[in-house]
Coordinates of C-alpha atoms in Angstrom, one line a residue:
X16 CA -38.0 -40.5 -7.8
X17 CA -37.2 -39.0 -4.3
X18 CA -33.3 -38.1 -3.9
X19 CA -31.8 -37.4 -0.5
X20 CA -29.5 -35.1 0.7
X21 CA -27.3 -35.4 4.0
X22 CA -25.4 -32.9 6.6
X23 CA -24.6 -33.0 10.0
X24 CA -25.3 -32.5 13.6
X25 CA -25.7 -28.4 13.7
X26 CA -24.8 -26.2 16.8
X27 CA -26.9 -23.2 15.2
X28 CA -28.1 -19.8 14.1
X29 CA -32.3 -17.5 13.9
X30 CA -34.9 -15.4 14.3
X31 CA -35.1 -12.6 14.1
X32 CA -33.8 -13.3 14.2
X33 CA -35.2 -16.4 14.8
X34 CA -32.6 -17.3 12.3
X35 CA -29.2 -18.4 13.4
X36 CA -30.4 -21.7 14.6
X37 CA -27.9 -24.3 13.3
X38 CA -24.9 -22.1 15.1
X39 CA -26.5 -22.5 18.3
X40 CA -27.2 -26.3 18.5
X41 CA -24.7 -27.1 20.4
X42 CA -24.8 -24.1 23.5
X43 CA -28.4 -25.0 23.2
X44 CA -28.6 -28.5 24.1
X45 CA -28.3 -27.2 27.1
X46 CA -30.9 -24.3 28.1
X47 CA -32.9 -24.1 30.1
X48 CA -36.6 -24.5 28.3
X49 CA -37.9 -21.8 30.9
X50 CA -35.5 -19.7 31.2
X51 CA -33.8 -19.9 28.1
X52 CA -30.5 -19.4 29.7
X53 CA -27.7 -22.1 30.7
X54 CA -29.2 -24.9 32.8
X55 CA -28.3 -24.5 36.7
X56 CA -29.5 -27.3 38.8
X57 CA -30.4 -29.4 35.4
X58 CA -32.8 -32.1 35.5
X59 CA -34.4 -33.4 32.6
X60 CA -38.1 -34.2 32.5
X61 CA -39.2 -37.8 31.2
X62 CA -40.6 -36.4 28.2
X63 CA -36.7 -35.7 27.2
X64 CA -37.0 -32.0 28.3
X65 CA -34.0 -30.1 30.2
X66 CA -34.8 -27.6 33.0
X67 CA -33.2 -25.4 35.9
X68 CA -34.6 -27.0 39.2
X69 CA -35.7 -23.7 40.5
X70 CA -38.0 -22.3 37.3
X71 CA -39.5 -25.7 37.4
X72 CA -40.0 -25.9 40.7
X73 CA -41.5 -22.6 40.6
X74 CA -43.5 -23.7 37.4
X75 CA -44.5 -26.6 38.9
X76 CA -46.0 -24.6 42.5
X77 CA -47.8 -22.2 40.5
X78 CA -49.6 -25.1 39.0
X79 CA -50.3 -27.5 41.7
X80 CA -53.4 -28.5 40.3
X81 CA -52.3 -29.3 36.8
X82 CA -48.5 -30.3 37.0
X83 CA -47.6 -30.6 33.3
X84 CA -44.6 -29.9 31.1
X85 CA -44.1 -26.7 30.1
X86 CA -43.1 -27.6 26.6
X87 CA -45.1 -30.9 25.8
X88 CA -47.9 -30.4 28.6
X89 CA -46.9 -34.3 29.6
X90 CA -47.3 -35.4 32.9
X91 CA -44.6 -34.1 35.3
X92 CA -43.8 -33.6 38.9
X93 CA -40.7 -33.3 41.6
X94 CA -40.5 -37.2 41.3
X95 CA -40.2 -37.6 37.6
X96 CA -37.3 -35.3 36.7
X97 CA -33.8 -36.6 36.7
X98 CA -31.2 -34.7 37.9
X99 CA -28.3 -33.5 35.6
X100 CA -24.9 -33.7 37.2
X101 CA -22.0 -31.4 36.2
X102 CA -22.7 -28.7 34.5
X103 CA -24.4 -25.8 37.2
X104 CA -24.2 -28.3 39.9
X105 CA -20.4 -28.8 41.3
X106 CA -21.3 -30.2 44.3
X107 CA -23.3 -33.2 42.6
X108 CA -26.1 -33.0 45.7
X109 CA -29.5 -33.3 44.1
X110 CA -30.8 -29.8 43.3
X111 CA -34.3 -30.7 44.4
X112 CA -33.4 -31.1 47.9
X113 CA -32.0 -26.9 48.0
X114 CA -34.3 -24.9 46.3
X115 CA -34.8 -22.4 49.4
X116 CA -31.3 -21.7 48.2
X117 CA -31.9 -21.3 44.8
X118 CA -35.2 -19.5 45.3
X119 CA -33.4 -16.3 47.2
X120 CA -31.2 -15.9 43.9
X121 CA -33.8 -15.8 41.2
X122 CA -35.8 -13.0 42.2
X123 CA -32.4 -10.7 42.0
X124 CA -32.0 -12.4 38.4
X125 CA -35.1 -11.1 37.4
X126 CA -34.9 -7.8 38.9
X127 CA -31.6 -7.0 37.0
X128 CA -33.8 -8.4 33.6
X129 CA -35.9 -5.9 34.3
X130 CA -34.0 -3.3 34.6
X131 CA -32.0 -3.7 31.9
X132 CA -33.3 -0.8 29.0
X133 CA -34.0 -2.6 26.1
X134 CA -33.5 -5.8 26.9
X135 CA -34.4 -9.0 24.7
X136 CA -37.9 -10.7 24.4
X137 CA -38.3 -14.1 26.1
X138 CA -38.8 -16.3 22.9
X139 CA -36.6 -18.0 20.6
X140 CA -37.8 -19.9 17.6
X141 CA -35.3 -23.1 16.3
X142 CA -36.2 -25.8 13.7
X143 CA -38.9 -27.3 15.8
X144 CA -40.0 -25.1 18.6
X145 CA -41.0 -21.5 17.5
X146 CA -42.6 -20.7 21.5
X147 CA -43.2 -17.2 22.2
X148 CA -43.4 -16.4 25.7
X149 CA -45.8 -13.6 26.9
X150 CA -45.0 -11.3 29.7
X151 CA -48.6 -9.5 29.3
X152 CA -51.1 -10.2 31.5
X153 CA -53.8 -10.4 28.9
X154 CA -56.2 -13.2 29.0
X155 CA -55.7 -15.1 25.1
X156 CA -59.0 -15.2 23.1
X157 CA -60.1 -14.9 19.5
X158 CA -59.7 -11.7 19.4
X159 CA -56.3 -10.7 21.7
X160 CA -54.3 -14.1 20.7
X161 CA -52.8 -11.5 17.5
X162 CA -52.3 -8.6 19.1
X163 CA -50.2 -11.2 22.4
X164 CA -47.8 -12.4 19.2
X165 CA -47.6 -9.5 17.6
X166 CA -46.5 -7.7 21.1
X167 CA -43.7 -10.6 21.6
X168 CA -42.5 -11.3 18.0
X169 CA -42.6 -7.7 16.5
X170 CA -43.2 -5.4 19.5
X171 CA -42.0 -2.4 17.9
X172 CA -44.0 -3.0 14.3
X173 CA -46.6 0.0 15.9
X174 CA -43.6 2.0 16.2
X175 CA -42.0 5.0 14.2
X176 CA -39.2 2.7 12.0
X177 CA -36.8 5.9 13.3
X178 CA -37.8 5.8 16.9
X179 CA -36.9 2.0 16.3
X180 CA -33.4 3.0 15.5
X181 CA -32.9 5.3 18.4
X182 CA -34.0 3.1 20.8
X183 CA -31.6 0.3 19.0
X184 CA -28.5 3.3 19.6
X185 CA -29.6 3.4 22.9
X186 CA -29.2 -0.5 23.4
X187 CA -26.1 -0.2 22.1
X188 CA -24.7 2.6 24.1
X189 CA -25.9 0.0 27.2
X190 CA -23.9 -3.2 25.5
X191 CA -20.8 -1.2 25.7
X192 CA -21.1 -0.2 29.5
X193 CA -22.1 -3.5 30.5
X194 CA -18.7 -4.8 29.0
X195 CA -16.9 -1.8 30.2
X196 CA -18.7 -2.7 33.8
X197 CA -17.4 -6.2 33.5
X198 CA -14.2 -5.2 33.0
X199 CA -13.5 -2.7 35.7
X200 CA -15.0 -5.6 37.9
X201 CA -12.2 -7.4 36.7
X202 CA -9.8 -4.9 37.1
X203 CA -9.0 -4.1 33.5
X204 CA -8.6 -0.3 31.9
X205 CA -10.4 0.5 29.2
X206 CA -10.6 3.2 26.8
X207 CA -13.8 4.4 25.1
X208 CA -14.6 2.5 22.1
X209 CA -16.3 4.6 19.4
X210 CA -20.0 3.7 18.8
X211 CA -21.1 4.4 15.1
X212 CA -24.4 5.6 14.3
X213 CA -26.8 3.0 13.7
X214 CA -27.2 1.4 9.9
X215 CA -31.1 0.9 9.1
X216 CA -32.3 -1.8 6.9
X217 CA -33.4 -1.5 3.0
X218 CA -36.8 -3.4 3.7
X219 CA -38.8 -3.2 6.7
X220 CA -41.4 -4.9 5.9
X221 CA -41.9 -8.8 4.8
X222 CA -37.9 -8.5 4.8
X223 CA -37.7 -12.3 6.4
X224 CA -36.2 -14.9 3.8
X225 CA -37.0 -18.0 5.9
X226 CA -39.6 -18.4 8.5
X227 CA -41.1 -21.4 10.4
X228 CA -44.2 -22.8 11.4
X229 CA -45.2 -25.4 13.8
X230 CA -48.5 -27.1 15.0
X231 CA -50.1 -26.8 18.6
X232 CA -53.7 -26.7 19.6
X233 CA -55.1 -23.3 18.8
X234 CA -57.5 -21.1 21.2
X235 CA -60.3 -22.9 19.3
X236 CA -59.0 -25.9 20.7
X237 CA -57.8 -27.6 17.1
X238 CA -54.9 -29.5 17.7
X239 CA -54.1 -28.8 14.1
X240 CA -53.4 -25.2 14.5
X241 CA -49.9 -24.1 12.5
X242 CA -48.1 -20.9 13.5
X243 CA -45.9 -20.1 16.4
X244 CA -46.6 -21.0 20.3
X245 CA -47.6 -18.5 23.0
X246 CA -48.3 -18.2 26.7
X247 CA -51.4 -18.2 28.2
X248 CA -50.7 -16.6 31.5
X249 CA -53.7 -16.3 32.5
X250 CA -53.9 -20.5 32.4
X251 CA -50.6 -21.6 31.9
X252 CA -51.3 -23.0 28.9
X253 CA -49.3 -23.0 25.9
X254 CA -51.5 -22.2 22.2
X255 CA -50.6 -22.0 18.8
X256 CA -51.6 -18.5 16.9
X257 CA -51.3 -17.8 13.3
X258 CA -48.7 -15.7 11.5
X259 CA -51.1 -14.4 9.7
X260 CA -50.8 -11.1 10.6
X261 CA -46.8 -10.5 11.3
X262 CA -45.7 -7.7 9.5
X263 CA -42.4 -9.3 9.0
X264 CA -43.0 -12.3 7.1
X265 CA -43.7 -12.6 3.8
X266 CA -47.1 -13.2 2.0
X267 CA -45.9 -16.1 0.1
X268 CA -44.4 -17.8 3.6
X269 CA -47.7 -17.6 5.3
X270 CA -49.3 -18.2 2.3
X271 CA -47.5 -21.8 2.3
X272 CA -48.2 -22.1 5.7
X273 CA -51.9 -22.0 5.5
X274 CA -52.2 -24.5 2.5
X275 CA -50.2 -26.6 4.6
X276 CA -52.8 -26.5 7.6
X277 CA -55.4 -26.6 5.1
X278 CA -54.2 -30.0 4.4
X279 CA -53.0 -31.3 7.2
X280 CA -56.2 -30.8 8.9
X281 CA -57.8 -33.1 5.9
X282 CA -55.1 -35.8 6.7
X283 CA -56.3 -38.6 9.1
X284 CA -52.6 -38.7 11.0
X285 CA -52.5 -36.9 13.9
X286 CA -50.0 -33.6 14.3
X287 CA -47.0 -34.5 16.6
X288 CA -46.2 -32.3 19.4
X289 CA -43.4 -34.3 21.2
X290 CA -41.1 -36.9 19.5
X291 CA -42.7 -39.5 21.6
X292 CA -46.3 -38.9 21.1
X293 CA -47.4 -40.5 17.8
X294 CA -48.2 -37.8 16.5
X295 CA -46.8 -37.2 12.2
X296 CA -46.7 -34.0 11.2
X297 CA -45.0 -31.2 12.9
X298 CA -44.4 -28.4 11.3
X299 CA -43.2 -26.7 7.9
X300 CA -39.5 -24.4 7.0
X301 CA -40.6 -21.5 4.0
X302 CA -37.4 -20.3 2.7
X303 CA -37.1 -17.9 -0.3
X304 CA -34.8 -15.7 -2.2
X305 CA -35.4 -11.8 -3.3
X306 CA -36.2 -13.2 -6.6
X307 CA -39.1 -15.0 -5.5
X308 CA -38.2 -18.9 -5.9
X309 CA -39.2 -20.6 -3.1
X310 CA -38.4 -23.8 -1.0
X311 CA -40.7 -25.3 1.5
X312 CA -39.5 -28.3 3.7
X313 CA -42.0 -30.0 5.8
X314 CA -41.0 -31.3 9.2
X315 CA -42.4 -35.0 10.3
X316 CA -42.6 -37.1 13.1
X317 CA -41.9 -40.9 11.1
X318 CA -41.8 -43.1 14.4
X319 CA -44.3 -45.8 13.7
X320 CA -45.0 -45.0 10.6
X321 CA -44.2 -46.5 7.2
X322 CA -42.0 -45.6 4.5
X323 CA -45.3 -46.5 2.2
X324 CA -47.3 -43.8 4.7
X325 CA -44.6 -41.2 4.2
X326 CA -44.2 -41.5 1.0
X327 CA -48.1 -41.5 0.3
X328 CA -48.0 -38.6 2.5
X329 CA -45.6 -36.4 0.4
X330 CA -47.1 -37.4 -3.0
X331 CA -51.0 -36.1 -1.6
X332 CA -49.2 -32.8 -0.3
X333 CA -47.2 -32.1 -3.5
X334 CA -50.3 -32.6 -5.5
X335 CA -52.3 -30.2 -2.9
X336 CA -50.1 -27.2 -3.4
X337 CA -49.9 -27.8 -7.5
X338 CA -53.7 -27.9 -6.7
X339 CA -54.1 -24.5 -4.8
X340 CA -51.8 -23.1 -7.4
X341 CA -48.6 -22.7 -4.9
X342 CA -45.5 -22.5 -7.1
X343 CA -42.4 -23.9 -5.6
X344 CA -39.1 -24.3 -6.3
X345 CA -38.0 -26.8 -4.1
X346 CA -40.2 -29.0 -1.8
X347 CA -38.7 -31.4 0.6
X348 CA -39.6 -33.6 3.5
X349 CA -37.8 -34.1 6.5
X350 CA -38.2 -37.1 9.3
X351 CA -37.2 -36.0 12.6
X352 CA -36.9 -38.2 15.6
X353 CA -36.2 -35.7 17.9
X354 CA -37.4 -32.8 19.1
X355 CA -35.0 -30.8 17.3
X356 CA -34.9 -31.2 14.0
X357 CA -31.7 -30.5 13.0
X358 CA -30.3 -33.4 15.3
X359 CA -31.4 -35.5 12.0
X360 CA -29.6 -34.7 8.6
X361 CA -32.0 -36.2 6.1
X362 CA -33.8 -34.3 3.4
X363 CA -35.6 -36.0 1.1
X364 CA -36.2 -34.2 -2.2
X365 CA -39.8 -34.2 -3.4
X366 CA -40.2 -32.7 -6.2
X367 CA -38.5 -29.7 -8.1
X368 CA -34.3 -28.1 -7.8
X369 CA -31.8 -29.3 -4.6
X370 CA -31.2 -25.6 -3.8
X371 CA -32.4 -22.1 -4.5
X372 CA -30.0 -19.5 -4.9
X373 CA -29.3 -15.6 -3.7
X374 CA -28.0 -12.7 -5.2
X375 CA -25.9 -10.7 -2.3
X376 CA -23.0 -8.2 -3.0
X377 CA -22.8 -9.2 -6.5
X378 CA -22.2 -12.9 -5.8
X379 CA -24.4 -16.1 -6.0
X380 CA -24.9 -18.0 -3.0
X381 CA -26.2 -21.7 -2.8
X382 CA -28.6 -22.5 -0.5
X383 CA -29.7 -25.7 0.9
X384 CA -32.5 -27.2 3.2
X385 CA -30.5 -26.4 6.4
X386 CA -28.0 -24.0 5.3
X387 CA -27.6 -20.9 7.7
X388 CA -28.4 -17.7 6.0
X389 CA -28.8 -14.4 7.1
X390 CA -32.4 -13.8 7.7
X391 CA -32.8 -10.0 6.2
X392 CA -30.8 -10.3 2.5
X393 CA -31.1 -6.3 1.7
X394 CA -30.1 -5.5 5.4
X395 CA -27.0 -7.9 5.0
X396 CA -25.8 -6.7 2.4
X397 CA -24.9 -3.5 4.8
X398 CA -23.6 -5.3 7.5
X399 CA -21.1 -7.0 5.3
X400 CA -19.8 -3.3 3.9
X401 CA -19.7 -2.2 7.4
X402 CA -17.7 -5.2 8.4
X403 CA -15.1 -4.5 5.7
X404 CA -14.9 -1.1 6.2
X405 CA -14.2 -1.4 10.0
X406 CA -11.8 -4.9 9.5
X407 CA -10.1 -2.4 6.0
X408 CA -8.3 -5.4 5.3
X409 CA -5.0 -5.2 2.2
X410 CA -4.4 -7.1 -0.6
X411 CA -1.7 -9.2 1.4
X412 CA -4.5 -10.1 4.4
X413 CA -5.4 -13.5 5.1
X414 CA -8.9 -13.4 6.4
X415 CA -9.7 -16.2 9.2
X416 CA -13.6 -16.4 9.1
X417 CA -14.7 -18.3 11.9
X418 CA -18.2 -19.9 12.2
X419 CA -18.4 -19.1 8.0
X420 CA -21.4 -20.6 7.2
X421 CA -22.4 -20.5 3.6
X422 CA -19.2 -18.5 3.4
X423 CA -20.7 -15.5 3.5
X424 CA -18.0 -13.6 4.6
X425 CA -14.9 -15.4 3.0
X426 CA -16.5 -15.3 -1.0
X427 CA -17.3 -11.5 -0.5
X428 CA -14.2 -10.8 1.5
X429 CA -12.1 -12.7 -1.1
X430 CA -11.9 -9.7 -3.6
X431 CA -10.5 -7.6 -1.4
X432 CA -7.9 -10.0 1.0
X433 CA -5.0 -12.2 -0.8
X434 CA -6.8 -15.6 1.0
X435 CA -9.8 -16.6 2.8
X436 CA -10.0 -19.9 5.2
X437 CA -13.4 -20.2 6.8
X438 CA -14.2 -23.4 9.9
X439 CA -18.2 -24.2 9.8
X440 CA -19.0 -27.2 12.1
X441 CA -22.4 -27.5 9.6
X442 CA -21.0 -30.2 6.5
X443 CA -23.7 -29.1 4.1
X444 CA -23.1 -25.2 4.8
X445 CA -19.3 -26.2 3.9
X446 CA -20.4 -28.0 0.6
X447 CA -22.5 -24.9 0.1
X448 CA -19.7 -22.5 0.7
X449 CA -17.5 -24.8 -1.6
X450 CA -20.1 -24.8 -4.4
X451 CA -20.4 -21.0 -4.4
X452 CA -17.1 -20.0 -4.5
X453 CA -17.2 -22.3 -7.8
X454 CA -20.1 -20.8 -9.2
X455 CA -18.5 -16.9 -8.9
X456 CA -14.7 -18.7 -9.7
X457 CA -13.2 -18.0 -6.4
X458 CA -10.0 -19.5 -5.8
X459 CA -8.4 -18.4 -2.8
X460 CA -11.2 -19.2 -0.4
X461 CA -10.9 -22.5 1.9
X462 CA -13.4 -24.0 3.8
X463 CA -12.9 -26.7 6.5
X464 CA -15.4 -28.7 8.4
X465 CA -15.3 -28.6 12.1
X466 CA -15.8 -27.2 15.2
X467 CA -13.9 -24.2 15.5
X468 CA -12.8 -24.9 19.3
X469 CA -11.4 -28.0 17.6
X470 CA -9.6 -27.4 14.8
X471 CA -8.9 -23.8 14.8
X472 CA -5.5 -24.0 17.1
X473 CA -4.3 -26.2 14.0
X474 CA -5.6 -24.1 11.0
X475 CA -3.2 -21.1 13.3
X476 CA 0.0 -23.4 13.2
X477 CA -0.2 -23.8 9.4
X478 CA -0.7 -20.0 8.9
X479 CA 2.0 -19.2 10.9
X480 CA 3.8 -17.7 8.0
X481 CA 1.2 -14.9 7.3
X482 CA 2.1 -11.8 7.2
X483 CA -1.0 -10.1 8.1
X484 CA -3.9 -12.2 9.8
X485 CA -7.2 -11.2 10.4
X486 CA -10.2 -12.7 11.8
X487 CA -14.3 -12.7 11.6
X488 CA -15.9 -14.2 14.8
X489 CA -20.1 -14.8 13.6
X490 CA -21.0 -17.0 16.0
X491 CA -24.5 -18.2 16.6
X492 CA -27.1 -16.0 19.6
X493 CA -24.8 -18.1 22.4
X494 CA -21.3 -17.2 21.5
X495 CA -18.4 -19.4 21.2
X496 CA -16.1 -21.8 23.2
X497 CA -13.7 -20.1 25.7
X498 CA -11.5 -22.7 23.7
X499 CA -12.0 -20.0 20.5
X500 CA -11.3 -16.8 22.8
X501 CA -8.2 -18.5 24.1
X502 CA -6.8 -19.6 20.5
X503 CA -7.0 -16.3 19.2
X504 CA -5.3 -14.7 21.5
X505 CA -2.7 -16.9 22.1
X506 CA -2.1 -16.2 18.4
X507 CA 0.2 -13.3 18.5
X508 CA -0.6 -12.9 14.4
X509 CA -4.3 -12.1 14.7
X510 CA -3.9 -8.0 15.8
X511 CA -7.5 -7.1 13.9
X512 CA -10.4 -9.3 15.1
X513 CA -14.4 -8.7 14.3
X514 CA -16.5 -9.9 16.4
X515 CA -20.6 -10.0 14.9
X516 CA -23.2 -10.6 17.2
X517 CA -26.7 -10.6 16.8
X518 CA -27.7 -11.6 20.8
X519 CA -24.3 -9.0 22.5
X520 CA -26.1 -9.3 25.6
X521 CA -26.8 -13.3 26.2
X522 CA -24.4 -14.3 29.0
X523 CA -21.8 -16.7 26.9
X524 CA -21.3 -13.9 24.0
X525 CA -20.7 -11.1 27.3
X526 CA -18.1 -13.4 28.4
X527 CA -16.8 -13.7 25.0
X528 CA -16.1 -10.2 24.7
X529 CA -14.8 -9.6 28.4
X530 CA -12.5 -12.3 27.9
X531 CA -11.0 -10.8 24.4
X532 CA -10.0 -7.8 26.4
X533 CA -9.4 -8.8 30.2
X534 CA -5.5 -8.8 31.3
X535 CA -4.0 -12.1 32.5
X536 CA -0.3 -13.2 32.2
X537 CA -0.9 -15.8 29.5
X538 CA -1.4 -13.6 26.1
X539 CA -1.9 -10.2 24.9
X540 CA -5.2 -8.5 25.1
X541 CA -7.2 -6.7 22.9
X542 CA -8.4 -3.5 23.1
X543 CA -12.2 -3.0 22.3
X544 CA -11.9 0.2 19.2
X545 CA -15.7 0.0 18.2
X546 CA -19.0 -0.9 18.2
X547 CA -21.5 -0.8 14.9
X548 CA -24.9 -1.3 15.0
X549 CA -26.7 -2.7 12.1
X550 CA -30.2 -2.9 12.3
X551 CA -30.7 -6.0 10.3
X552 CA -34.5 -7.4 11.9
X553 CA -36.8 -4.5 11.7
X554 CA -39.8 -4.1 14.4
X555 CA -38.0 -6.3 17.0
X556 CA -35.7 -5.7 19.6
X557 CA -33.0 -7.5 18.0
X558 CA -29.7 -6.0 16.4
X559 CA -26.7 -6.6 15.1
X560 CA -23.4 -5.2 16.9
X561 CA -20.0 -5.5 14.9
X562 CA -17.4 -5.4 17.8
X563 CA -13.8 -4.2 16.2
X564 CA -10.9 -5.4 18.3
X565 CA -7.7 -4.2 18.0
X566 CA -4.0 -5.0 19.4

C-alpha cells in the first residue's frame, strides 16, 4: 500500500552545489531564466516562464527565424510576454517599449562578469531544471556533447586537486575586496579581515550524495534522453547529455539514472518538458548516504492522467529496477504540476523505508524526500569544525541557527552551547531536525517553522534574557531578506554572527554582507574578523566561505 508524506512550499538550497535548492525557492521565483540573476524589466512568457526584457529581447533577435522559449522551446515573441510590474520596473511603463535603454547597460554587466577572476559558471540545477549553460563556442555532437558538460559542470575535474585549491584562495582573497570595495563606496572603514587557508575536501571524487536527472531530447534527437540540459550555441538549441561521465557523481546515481531511461524509453507515455505539455515523466532525485542505502524519487507530470495510470506506472518501474538488480532503500514518486517541483509537497512512498539516514560528526541525521542536506557529507563534516572553531562558542551560549535545515548545525552545535533554537521555512526539514535530535537524545535544541524574515524578530524578544547570543546565518545561493540583516542587528545581544555561504558573490548574499557591516544611525555594525574557505564541491568553481562577524 502506497503511504504519503507532506511538506511545504520550499525557498531552497544545490549543486554543487547544485544542492541547496529548497533555501532558494523563494529568491528564485523570481530570476531571470537567462540570466539567472534578479528579473529587471520582468515579463513572463505564456509558457509560465519569467524573463528580464532585455536578455529576451536579445534572445529573441539573435533568433529571428526561430523565436522560441529558451526554457520550453514554445512559441514566443515581443507580443506574447506579459509584463511584470514592480519589482525592477518602478516606473510601471512597459519595458518592451525601452530596450535602447536597457541595451547600453548590459554590455557593461557582462564586461565586469568577465572580468571578474574566478567567477561562477552560468548553470544552476533545482528540482526540475538541471540546464547547463555553455559559453564555448563548440559545435555539440556525439562526440563533444561530454567534454561541453564536463567543461560547465566540473571544469576543473582536468585540473591538479591543489591547483584547484589555490585558485579557490585566490577567489576568496577577491570576495573579500569586493565587500571591502562596497564598503568604501559606501563610506564605511574597514579593517583587514583575516583570510584562513583553504580547507580541502576528504573525497574528491563521486563525493555528491544527491544528484538529479531530467529528460530533454538528446543530440540523437530522442526526446527521451535523461541527464542534464546544455546549450547549443552554435543553434540555440537546448539538448540533454548524459551524466555518464561526471567525475562527481556517484556510480550508483547514474547507475539509477540509466535504468530509469531504460524504462522510460519502453513506456508508451510521452516525457514532459513543461508542465503544460502532456508530457508524464520528467525526471528522477538519487540521493544516498556514505553507507550506501539509497533513495530514488521520480518526478512526474500527472495532469491528465489517472490515478489508475500512475499507479500502474510506479508498480512496472519498481518491478524494473528489482528486475535489473538495482537495490534501493527507499523509492518514491512525486506528481508535480509545476515546473518546479518543490512548489508540490506530495511524496508518495512506493515501496521500501520513509527515510535514509547519515552518519556526520558522530550524530544520526534523518533524511527525507526533500530534505536539504549538504551535498559533500566527508567535506561537511570540516566545515562544521571550522564553523565552531571560528563561532568558539561557551557552555552558557545560546546558538540562533538561522535557515537550520535538518538541523545540522543546532544537533552538532548542541554539545558544546547551553541551547540551540533553529527557524527552517521547509516543514518536513523541521520534522526532520525534530526527529534527529530524538534519535541522538538532544534536549536543548528547538526548532521552529517559518520564514526567518518572519518570525525571527519574535524568537529575539523571547531570548532577551540570554546572556550570551550567537547566531549561524546558512542561507540558500541567494542570501536572505534585508528583513534578517536588519533583525540581527537591531538585536544588541547577537555580538558573534557566522555567516556561511556557498554562492558569496551572487548579488543578494554581497548585499547581505555589506549591509552587516555598513554604518547608519539605526544599530551597531559589525565588523567583518574573517573569512574561511572550505572547499566542500571538488572540480567546480564553487566554495564555501564562513564569514565571522564580530561586534
Amino acid at each position: 500500500m502506497a503511504t504519503t508524506s507532506n511538506g511545504s512550499d520550499s525557498s531552497r538550497k544545490n549543486t554543487d552545489n547544485k544542492d541547496n535548492d529548497n533555501k532558494d525557492e523563494q529568491n528564485n521565483m523570481f530570476e531571470c531564466n537567462i540570466c539567472l540573476d534578479y528579473a529587471k524589466d520582468a515579463v513572463v512568457s505564456v509558457c509560465g516562464h519569467l524573463f528580464c526584457w532585455p536578455c529576451l529581447h536579445q534572445w529573441l533577435e539573435t533568433r529571428s527565424s526561430r523565436q522560441v522559449c529558451p526554457v520550453c522551446k514554445s512559441a514566443i515573441s515581443k507580443d506574447k510576454v506579459i509584463p511584470i510590474y514592480g519589482r525592477g520596473n518602478t516606473k510601471q511603463e512597459d519595458p518592451r517599449g525601452l530596450i535602447k535603454l536597457d541595451l547600453k547597460f548590459e554590455p557593461s554587466r557582462l564586461k565586469h562578469a568577465l572580468s571578474t577572476p574566478l567567477a561562477l559558471p552560468t548553470w544552476r540545477s533545482s528540482v526540475i531544471t538541471n540546464k547547463v549553460e555553455v559559453s564555448s563556442t563548440d559545435i555539440l555532437t556525439d562526440e563533444t556533447q561530454f567534454r561541453a558538460l564536463e567543461k560547465s559542470v566540473t571544469p576543473l575535474c582536468r585540473m591538479p586537486y591543489e591547483k584547484q585549491l589555490v585558485l579557490k584562495q585566490q577567489w576568496t582573497n577577491t570576495v573579500c575586496k569586493e565587500v571591502r570595495s562596497r564598503l568604501h563606496t559606501a563610506k564605511t572603514l574597514i579593517t583587514l579581515p583575516k583570510i584562513f587557508p583553504i580547507s580541502s575536501s576528504p573525497q574528491i571524487n563521486e563525493y555528491r550524495n544527491k544528484d538529479e536527472f531530467n529528460f530533454r531530447p538528446g543530440i540523437d534527437g530522442n526526446p527521451k534522453t535523461l541527464g542534464f540540459f546544455v546549450n547549443n550555441p552554435s543553434e540555440g538549441n537546448i539538448y540533454c547529455v548524459s551524466a555518464m561521465k561526471l567525475i562527481n557523481m556517484k556510480q550508483s546515481h547514474k547507475d539509477i539514472a540509466q535504468v530509469f531511461e531504460a524504462f522510460v524509453r519502453k513506456s508508451e507515455l510521452p516525457a514532459s518538458y513543461d508542465h503544460m505539455d502532456g508530457g508524464f515523466w520528467r525526471g528522477i532525485i538519487v540521493r544516498s548516504n556514505l553507507k550506501g542505502d539509497k533513495m530514488a524519487i521520480v518526478v512526474a507530470n500527472p495532469r491528465g492522467y489517472t490515478n489508475e495510470i500512475m499507479l500502474d506506472e510506479q508498480r512496472k518501474f519498481n518491478d524494473y529496477l528489482k528486475s535489473a538488480n538495482i537495490d534501493l532503500q527507499s523509492l518514491y514518486f512525486h506528481p508535480s504540476l509545476h515546473t518546479r517541483s518543490s512548489k508540490d509537497s506530495t511524496f508518495i512512498l512506493v515501496d521500501g523505508d520513509k527515510y535514509i539516514y547519515e552518519d556526520l560528526c558522530s550524530f544520526k541525521f534523518r533524511i527525507s524526500p526533500d530534505s536539504f542536506f549538504q551535498i559533500n557529507t566527508l567535506a561537511a563534516e570540516v566545515l562544521y569544525n571550522e564553523l565552531f572553531k571560528l563561532i568558539n562558542p561557551t557552555k552558557t551560549s545560546t546558538l540562533l541557527d538561522l535557515c537550520s535545515g535538518t538541523g545540522t548545525v543546532s544537533i552538532i552545535g548542541s554539545q558544546r552551547v547551553q541551547s540551540c533554537v533553529g527557524i527552517e521555512s521547509v516543514a518536513q526539514a523541521v520534522n526532520d531536525a525534530k526527529e534527529t535530535a530524538k534519535i541522538n537524545n538532544i534536549h536543548n535544541c528547538d526548532f521552529i517553522e517559518g520564514k526567518v524574515e518572519v518570525v525571527l524578530k519574535q524568537v529575539l524578544s523571547e531570548l532577551s534574557m540570554t546572556s550570551d547570543l550567537c547566531a549561524v546565518l546558512n542561507p540558500g545561493r541567494a542570501g536572505v531578506h534585508p528583513k534578517v540583516i536588519n533583525a540581527i542587528r537591531n538585536n544588541r545581544l547577537i555580538n558573534s554572527l557566522a555567516y556561511v555561504s556557498c554562492k558569496a558573490d551572487s548579488p543578494i548574499t554581497m548585499k547581505n554582507l555589506v549591509e552587516l557591516v555598513v554604518n547608519n544611525k539605526k544599530s551597531r555594525p559589525f565588523t567583518l574578523n574573517s573569512i574561511k574557505p572550505v572547499d566542500m564541491f571538488p572540480h567546480t568553481k564553487h566554495c564555501e566561505l564562513i564569514f565571522l562577524f564580530k561586534r
